[in-house]
Coordinates of C-alpha atoms and ligand atoms in Angstrom, one line a residue:
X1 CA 0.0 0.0 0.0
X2 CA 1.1 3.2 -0.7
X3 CA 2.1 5.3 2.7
X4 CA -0.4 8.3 1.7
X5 CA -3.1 5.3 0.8
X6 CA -2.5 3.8 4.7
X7 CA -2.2 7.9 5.7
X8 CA -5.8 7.7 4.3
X9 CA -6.9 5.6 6.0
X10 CA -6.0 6.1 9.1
X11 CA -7.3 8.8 8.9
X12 CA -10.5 7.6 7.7
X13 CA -9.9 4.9 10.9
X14 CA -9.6 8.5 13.4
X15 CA -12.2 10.1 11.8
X16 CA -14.5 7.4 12.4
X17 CA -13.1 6.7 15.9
X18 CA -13.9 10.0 16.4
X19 CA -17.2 10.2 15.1
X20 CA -18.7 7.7 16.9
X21 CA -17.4 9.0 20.5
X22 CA -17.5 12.2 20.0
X23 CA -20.7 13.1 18.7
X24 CA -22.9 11.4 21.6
X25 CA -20.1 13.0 23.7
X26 CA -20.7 16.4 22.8
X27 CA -24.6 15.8 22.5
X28 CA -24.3 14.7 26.2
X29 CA -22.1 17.3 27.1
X30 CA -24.5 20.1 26.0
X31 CA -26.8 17.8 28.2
X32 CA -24.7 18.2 30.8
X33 CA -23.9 22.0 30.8
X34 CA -26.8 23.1 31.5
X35 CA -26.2 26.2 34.3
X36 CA -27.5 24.1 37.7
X37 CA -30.5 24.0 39.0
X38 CA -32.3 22.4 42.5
X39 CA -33.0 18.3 42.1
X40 CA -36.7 18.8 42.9
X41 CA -37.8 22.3 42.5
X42 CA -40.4 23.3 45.0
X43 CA -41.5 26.4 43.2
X44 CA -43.1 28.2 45.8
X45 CA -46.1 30.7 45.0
X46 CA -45.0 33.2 47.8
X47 CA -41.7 35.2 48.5
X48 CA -40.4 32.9 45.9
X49 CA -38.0 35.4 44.9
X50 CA -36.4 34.6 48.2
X51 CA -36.3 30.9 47.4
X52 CA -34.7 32.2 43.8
X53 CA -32.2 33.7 46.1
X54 CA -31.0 31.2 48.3
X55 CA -30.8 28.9 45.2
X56 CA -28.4 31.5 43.6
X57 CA -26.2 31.7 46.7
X58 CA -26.3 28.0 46.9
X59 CA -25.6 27.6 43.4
X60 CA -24.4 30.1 41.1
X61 CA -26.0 33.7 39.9
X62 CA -27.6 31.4 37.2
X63 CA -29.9 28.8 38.5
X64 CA -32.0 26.9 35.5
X65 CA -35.4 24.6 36.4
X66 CA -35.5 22.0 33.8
X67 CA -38.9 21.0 34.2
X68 CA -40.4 24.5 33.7
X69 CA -37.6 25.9 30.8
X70 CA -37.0 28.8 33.0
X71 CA -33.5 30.5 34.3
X72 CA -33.2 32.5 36.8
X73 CA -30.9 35.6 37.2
X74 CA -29.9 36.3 40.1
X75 CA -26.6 39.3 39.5
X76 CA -26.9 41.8 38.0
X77 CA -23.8 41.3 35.5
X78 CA -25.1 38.5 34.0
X79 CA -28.8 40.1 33.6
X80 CA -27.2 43.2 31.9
X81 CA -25.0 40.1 30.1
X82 CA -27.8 38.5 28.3
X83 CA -31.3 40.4 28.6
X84 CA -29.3 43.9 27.6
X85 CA -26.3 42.8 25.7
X86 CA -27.8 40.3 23.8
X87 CA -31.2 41.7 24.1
X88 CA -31.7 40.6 20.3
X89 CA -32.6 36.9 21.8
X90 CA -33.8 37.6 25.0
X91 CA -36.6 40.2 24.6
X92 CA -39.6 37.7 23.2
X93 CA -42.5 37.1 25.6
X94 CA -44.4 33.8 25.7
X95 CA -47.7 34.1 24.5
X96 CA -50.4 31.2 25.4
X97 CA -53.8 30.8 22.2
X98 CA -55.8 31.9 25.0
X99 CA -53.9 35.4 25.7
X100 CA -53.6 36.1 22.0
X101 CA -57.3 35.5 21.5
X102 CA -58.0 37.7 24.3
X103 CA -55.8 40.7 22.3
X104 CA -52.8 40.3 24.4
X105 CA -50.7 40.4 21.3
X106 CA -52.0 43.9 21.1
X107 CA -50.4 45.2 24.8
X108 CA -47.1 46.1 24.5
X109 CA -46.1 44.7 28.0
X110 CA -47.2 41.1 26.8
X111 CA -46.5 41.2 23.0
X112 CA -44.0 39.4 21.3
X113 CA -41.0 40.6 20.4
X114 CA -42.1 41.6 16.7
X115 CA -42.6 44.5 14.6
X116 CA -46.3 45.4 16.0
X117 CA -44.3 45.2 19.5
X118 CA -41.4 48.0 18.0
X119 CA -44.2 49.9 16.9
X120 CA -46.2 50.5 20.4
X121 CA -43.0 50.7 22.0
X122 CA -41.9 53.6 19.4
X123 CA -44.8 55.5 20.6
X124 CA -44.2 54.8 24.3
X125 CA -40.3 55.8 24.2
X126 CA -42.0 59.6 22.0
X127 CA -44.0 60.3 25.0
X128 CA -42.1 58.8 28.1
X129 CA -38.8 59.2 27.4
X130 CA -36.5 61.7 29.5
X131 CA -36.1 64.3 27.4
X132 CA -40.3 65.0 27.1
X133 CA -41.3 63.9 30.8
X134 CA -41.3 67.8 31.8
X135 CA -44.6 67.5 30.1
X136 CA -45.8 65.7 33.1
X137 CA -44.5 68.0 35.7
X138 CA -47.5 69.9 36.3
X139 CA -49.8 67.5 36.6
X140 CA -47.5 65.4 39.0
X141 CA -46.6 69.2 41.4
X142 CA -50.7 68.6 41.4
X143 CA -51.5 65.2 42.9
X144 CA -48.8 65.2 44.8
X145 CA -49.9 68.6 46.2
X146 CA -52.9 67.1 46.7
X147 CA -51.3 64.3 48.1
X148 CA -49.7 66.1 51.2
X149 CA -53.1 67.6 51.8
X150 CA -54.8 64.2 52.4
X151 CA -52.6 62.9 54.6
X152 CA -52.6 65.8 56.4
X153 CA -56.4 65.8 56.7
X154 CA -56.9 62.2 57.0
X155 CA -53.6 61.3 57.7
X156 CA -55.3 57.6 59.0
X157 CA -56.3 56.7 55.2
X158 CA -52.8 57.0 53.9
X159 CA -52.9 53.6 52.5
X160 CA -56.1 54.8 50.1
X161 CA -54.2 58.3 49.9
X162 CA -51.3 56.2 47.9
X163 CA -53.8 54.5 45.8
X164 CA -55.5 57.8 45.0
X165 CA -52.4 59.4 44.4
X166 CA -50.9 56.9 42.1
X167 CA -54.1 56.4 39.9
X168 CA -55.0 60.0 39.9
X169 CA -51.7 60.8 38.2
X170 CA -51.6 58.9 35.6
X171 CA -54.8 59.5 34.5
X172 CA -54.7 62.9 34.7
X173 CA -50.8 62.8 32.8
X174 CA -52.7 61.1 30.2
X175 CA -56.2 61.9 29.7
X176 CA -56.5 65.1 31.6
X177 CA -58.9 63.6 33.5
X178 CA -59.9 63.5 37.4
X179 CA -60.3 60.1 38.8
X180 CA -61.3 61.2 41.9
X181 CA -64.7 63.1 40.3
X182 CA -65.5 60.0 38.2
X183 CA -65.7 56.8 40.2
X184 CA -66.7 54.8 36.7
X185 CA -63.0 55.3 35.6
X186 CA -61.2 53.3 38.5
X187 CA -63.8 50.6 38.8
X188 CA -63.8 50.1 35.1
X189 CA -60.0 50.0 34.9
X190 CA -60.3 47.6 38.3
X191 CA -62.9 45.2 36.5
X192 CA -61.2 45.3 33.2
X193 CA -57.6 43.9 35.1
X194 CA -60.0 41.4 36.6
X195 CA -61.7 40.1 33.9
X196 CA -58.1 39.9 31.9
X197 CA -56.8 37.9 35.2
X198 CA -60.2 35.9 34.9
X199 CA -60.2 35.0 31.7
X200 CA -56.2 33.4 31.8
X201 CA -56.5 32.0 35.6
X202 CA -59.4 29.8 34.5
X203 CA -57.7 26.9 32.9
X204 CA -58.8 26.1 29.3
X205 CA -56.4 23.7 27.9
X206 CA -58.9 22.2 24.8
X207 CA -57.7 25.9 23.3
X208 CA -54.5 25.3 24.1
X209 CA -54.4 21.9 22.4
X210 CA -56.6 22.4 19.3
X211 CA -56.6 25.9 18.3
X212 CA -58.9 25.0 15.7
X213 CA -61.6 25.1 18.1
X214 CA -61.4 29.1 17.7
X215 CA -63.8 28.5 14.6
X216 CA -66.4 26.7 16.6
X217 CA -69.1 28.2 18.7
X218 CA -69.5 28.3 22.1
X219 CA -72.0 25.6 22.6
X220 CA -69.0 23.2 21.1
X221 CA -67.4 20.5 23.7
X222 CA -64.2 22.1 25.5
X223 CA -65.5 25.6 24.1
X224 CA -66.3 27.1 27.4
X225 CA -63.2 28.8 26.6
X226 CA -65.0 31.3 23.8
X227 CA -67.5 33.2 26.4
X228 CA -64.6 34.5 28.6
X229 CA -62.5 35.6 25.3
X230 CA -65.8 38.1 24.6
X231 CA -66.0 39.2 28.3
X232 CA -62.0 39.5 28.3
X233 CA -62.3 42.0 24.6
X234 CA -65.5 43.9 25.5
X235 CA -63.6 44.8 29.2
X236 CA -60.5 45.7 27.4
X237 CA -62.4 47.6 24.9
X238 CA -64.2 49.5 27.3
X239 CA -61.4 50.2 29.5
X240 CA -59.6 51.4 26.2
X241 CA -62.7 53.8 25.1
X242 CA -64.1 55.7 28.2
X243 CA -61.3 57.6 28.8
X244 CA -60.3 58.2 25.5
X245 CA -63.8 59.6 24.5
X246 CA -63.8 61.7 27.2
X247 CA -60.2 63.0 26.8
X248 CA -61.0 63.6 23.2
X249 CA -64.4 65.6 23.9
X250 CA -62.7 67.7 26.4
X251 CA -60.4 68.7 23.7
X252 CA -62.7 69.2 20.9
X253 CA -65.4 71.0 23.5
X254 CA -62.3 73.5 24.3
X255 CA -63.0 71.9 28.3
X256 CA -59.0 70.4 28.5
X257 CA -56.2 69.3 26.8
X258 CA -54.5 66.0 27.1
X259 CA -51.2 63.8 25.9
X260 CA -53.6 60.9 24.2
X261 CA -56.5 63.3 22.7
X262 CA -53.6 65.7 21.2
X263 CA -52.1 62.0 19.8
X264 CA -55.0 61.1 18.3
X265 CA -56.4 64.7 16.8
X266 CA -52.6 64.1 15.3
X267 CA -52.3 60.5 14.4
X268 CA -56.0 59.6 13.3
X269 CA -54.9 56.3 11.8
X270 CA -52.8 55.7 15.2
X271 CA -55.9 55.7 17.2
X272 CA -56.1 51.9 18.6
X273 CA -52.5 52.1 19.5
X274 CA -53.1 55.5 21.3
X275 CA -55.9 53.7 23.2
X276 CA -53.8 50.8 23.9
X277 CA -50.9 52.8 25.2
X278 CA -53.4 54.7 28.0
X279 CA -55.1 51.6 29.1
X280 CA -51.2 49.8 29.2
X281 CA -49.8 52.5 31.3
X282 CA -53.1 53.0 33.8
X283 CA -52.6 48.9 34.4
X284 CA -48.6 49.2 34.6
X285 CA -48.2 52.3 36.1
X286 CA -50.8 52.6 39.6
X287 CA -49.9 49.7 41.5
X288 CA -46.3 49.7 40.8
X289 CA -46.3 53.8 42.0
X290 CA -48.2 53.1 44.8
X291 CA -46.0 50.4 46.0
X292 CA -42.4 52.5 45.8
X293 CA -44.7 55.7 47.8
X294 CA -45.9 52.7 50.2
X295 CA -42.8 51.4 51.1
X296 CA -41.0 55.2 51.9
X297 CA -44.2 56.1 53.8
X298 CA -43.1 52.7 55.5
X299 CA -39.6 52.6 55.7
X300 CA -39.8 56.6 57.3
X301 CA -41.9 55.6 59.9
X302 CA -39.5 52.9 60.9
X303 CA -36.6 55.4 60.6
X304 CA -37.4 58.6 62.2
X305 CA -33.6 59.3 61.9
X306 CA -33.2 59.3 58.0
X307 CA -36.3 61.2 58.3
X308 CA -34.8 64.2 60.5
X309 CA -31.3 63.8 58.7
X310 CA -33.0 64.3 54.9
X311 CA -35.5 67.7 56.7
X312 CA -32.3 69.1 57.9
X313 CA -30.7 68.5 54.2
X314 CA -33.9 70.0 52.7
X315 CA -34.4 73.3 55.2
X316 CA -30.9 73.8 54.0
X317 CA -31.0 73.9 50.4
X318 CA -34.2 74.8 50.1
X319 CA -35.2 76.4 53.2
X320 CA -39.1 76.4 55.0
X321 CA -40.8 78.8 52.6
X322 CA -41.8 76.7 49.7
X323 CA -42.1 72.9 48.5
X324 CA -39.2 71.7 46.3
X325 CA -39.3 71.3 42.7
X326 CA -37.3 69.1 40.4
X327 CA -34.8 71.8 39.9
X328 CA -33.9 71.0 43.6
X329 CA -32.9 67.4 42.5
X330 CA -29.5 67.9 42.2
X331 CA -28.6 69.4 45.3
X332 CA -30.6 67.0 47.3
X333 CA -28.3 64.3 47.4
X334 CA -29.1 62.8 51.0
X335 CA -33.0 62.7 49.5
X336 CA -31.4 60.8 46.0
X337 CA -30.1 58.1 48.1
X338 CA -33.1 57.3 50.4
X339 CA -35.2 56.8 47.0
X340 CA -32.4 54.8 45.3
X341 CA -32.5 52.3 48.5
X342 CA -36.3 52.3 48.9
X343 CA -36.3 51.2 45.2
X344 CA -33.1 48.7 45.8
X345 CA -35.0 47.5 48.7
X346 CA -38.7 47.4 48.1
X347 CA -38.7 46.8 44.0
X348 CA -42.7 46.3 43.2
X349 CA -42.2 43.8 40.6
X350 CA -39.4 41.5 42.7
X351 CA -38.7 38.7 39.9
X352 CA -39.5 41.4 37.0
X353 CA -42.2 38.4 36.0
X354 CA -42.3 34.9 35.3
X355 CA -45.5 33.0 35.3
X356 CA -46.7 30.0 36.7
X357 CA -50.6 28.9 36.5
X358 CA -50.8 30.5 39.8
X359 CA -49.2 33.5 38.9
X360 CA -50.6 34.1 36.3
X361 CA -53.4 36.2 37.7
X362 CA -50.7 38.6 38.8
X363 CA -48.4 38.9 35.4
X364 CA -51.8 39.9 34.0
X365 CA -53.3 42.0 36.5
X366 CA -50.1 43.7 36.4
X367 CA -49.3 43.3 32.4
X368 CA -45.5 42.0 32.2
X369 CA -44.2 38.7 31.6
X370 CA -40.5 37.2 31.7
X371 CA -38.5 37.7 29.3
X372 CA -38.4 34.2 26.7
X373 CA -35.7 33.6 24.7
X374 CA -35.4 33.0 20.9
X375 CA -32.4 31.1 19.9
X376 CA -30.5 28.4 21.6
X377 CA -27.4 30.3 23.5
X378 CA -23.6 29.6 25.1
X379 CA -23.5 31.5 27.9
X380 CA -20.3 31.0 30.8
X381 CA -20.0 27.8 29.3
X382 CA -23.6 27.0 30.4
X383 CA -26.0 26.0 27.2
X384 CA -29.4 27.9 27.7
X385 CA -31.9 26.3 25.1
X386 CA -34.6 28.4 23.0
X387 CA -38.1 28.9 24.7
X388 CA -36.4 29.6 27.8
X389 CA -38.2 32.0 29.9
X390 CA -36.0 34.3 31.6
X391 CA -36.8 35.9 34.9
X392 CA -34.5 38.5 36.4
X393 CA -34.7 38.2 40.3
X394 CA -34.8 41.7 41.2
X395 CA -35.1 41.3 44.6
X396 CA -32.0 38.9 44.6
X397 CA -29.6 41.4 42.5
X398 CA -30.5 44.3 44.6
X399 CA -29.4 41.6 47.4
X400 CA -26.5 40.8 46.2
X401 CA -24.1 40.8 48.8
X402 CA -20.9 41.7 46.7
X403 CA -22.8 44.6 45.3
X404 CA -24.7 45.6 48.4
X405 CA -22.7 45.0 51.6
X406 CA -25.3 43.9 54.7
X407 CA -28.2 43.9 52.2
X408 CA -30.9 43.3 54.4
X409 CA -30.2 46.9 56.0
X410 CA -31.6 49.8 55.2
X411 CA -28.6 52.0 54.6
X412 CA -29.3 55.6 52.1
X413 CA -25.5 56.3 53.1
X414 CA -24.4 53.4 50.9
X415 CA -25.4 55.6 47.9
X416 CA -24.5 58.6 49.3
X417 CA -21.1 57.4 49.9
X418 CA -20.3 55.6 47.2
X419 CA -17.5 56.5 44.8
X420 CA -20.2 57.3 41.7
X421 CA -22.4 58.9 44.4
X422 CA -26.3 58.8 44.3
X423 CA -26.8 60.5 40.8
X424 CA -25.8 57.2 38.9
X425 CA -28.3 56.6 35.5
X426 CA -31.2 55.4 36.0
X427 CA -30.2 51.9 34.5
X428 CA -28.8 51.4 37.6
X429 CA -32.1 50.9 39.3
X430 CA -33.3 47.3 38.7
X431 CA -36.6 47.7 40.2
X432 CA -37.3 48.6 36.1
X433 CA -36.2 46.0 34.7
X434 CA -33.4 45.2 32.1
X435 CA -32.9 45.0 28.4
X436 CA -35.5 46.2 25.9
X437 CA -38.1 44.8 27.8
X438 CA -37.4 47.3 30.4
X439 CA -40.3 49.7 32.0
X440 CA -41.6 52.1 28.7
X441 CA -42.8 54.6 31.7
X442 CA -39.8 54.7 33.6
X443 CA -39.1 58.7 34.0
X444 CA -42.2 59.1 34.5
X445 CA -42.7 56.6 37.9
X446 CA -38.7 58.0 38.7
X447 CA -39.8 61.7 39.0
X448 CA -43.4 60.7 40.6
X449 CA -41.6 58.9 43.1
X450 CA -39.0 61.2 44.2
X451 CA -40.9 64.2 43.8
X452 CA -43.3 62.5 46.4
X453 CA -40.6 61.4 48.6
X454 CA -39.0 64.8 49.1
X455 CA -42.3 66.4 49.6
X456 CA -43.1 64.4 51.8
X457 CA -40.1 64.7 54.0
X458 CA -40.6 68.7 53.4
X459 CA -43.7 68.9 54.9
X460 CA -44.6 66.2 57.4
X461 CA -43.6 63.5 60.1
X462 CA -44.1 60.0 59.8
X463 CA -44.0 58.5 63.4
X464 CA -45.4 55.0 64.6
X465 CA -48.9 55.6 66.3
X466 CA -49.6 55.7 70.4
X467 CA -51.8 53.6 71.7
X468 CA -54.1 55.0 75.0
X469 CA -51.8 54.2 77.5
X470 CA -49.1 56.7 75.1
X471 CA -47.5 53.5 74.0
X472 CA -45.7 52.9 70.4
X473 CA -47.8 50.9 68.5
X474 CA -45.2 48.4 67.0
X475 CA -45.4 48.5 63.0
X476 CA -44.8 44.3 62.0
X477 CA -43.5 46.0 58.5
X478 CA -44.9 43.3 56.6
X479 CA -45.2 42.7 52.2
X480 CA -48.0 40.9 50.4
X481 CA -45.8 37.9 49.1
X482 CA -47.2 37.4 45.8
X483 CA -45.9 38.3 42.5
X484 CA -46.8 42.0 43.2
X485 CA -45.2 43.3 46.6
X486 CA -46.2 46.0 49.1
X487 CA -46.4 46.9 52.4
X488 CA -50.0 45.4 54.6
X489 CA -51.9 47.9 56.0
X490 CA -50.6 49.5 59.3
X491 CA -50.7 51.9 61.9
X492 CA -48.7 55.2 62.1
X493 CA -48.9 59.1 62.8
X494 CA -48.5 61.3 60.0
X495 CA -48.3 65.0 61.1
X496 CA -47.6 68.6 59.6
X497 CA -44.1 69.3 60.7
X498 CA -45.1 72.3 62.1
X499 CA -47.6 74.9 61.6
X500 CA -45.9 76.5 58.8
X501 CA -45.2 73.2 57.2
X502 CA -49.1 72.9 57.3
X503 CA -49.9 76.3 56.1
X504 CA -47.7 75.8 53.0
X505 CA -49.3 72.3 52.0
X506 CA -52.7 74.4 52.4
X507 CA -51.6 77.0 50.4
X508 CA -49.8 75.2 47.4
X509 CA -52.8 72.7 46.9
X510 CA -55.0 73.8 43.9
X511 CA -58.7 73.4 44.3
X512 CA -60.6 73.3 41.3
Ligands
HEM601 C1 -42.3 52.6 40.5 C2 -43.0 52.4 39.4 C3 -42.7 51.3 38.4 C4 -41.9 50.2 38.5 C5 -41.1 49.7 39.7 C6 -42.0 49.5 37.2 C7 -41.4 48.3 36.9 C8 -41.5 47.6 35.7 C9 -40.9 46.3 35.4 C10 -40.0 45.5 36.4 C11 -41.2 46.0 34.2 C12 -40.8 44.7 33.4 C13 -39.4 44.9 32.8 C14 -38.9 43.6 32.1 O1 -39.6 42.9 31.5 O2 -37.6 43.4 32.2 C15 -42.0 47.0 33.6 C16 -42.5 47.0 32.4 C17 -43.4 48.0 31.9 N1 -43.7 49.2 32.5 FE1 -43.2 49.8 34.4 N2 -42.8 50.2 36.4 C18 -43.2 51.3 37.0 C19 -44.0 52.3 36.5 C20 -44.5 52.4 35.2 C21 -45.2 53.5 34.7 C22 -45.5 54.9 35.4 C23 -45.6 53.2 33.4 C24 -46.3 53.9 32.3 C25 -46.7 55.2 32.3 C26 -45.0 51.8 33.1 C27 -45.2 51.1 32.0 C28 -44.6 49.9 31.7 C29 -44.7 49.2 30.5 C30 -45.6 49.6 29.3 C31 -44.0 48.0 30.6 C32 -43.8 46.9 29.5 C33 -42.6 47.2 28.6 C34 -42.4 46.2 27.5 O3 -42.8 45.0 27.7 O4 -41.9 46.5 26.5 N3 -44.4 51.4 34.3 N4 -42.2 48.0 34.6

């Protein structure tokens, strides 16, 4: 045989030796990297971002559950690693027959990543983005106004004060309307989120199965199905019209102005997108505001230190004589870094959404999902397969030890202090989420939220109530544990300062 013939075939001999070892080797090995995961997950439906968390620590930042196709992130590097830098794959959202009969395809929070999606989120990022969410400052100096007067005349309804306030402004940034002097708005916003969460918790897996049976009426076996689709699209529809109609009149009657009826008297062949985007932000918008003003209305009155600390930074910069504005951010730094912690402590949304059945109610009531991913991916060595949904554990990566020494402290000095200082971007607060998928409104809830906070600490003192005997009544600081987190309803003192602290919030409150 000639020696390049044997060359040949040995080669041939390797290449088959090799071929047959390592093939199922590196299909097994792909098997085998998986990033880890627990043996048995015990998913559980409350505080589970806590269980996400101790299965980082135990594990690594990136824990995977194999029966449910879902990863968990819990640092923040590896978040801004995959759902930001390579948000191309990791910005889809899962999307079940039911939801897309219902029209969830057509809410931005739950839409696929697609064109439509780009679209609605083009429109979002025009009216939310930094550079126009001055536009909003009035209205917000308004309710919040407003705000210090309620809890200074009924300072025992704060809780509904919150609500109120965080409702109020977004429908009066958006439809220049006045929740508080049409009841029909909130309860039809309230029942619309209800029927949406109705018509997904109710399990309907015939639709799921056989999508055919779309086409068939509602009499059909395993068509139960087609009733709560109607009830889900007349609720949405309603929810998307009321406001809208009235916003529009109001313009065209000469009676107000507003963001959406300007849009629309603009964009006529926009109009269902413009509808869409107000009913979006009213669901994603109130409870996630009320929950950030919650938890500092909270978190002051278990720390009447911070409180005196940021008055005495405020009555210097800004002195007694008015209420600040968001010029005063700047030199407020003390103030900055008690909203950056509430946030790093007390995100609404702590695992930025994933779903189980269970959940489900709350990803809808509250319109986000987890991130799903598109294409199979290397990540750290780890393979992460296609389909995967991605949940970013807030509430673990604003843990994170190595980030946030003693996490479990509340601690405004650790921005203050810190060699970027408080005044960092706003991407650095994870309670909105990462990658493209993060919140459209979030300039909007930032100023709300710290525009409240400082007014707040302006004008009044939060202090745990007395009972008869002149007792502190102890405040048990406790969170709803589902999917949505804020404080359970408690007992405290809220008090003008003083009585020029209460003659200002008399005097800057507008009453129409
Ligand atoms: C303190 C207040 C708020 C917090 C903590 C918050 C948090 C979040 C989070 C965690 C997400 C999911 C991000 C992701 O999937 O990675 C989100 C999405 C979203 N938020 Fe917010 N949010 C707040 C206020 C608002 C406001 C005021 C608006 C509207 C005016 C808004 C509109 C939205 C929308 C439309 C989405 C879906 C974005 C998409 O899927 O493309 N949010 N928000």
């Amino acid at each position: 045989m000639a020696p390049g013939s044997s060359f040949l075939a040995f080669g041939i001999a390797v290449s088959a030796v090799a071929l047959i070892y390592l093939f199922p080797r590196r299909r097994q090995s792909v098997v085998e990297s998986y990033p880890p995961g627990p043996k048995s997950p015990n998913i559980p439906t409350l505080d589970a971002w806590v269980q996400y968390q101790d299965w980082g620590e135990s594990m690594v930042h990136l824990v995977y559950i194999r029966e449910n196709n879902m990863l968990i992130l819990n640092n923040a590097h590896v978040a801004i690693d995959l759902l930001d830098k390579r948000a191309r794959i990791y910005s889809d959202r899962a999307m079940t027959n039911m939801m897309k009969l219902c029209g969830f395809d057509d809410i931005l929070s739950t839409q696929r990543y697609s064109d439509k999606w780009r679209g609605n989120r083009r429109l979002f990022q025009q009216n939310f983005r930094k550079s126009v969410s001055s536009r909003f400052y009035p209205v917000q100096y308004k309710e919040i106004h407003q705000f210090l007067h309620n809890l200074a005349d009924v300072p025992e309804e704060f809780m509904q004060h919150t609500m109120s306030v965080s409702q109020g402004l977004i429908y009066a940034s958006l439809y220049g309307l006045d929740i508080r002097s049409d009841g029909r708005l909130a309860q039809k916003a309230e029942e619309t989120a209800n029927v949406i969460g109705q018509a997904i918790v109710e399990p309907f897996p015939a639709i799921e199965r056989f999508p055919w049976l779309h086409f068939m009426p509602s009499w059909f076996p395993g068509c139960g199905f087609q009733k709560v689709v109607q009830k889900c699209i007349a609720g949405v529809k309603e929810a998307d019209t009321i406001p809208f109609d009235n916003a529009v009149n109001n313009l065209k009657m000469g009676t107000g102005t507003s963001l959406v009826a300007e849009l629309a008297l603009e964009n006529p062949e926009d109009i269902e997108k413009i509808k869409a985007m107000g009913t979006v932000s009213f669901l994603a918008a109130s409870d996630t505001t009320m929950s950030s003003i919650a938890s500092f209305l909270l978190t002051m009155t278990q720390h009447p230190e911070v409180q005196s600390k940021a008055q005495a930074e405020i009555d210097h910069v800004i002195g007694r004589d008015r209420l600040p504005t968001f010029d005063d951010r700047q030199s407020l730094p003390y103030v900055e870094s008690i909203y950056r912690e509430i946030m790093r402590m007390h995100p609404p949304v702590p695992t930025s959404m994933r779903y189980l059945i269970q959940e489900i109610e709350y990803f809808l009531r509250f319109c986000r999902s987890p991130h799903v991913s598109t294409e199979d991916d290397f990540y750290r060595g780890y393979y992460l397969p296609k389909g995967c949904q991605v949940v970013a554990n807030i509430w673990g990566i604003n843990r994170d030890p190595n980030m946030f020494p003693e996490p479990d402290k509340f601690m405004p000095e650790r921005f203050l202090n810190s060699p970027t200082g408080p005044y960092t971007n706003i991407n650095n607060i994870y309670a909105f989420g990462f990658g493209r998928r993060f919140c459209a409104g979030r300039h909007m809830a930032d100023n709300t939220v710290w525009l409240t906070i400082v007014s707040v600490l302006a004008t009044l003192d939060l202090r745990n109530a007395k009972d008869d005997t002149d007792n502190e009544i102890d405040i048990p600081g406790e969170y709803t544990k589902t999917f949505f987190r804020h404080p359970l309803p408690y007992r405290s003192s809220i008090t003008p300062r003083d009585q020029q602290a209460r003659d200002l919030i008399l005097a800057t409150t507008t009453v129409d």
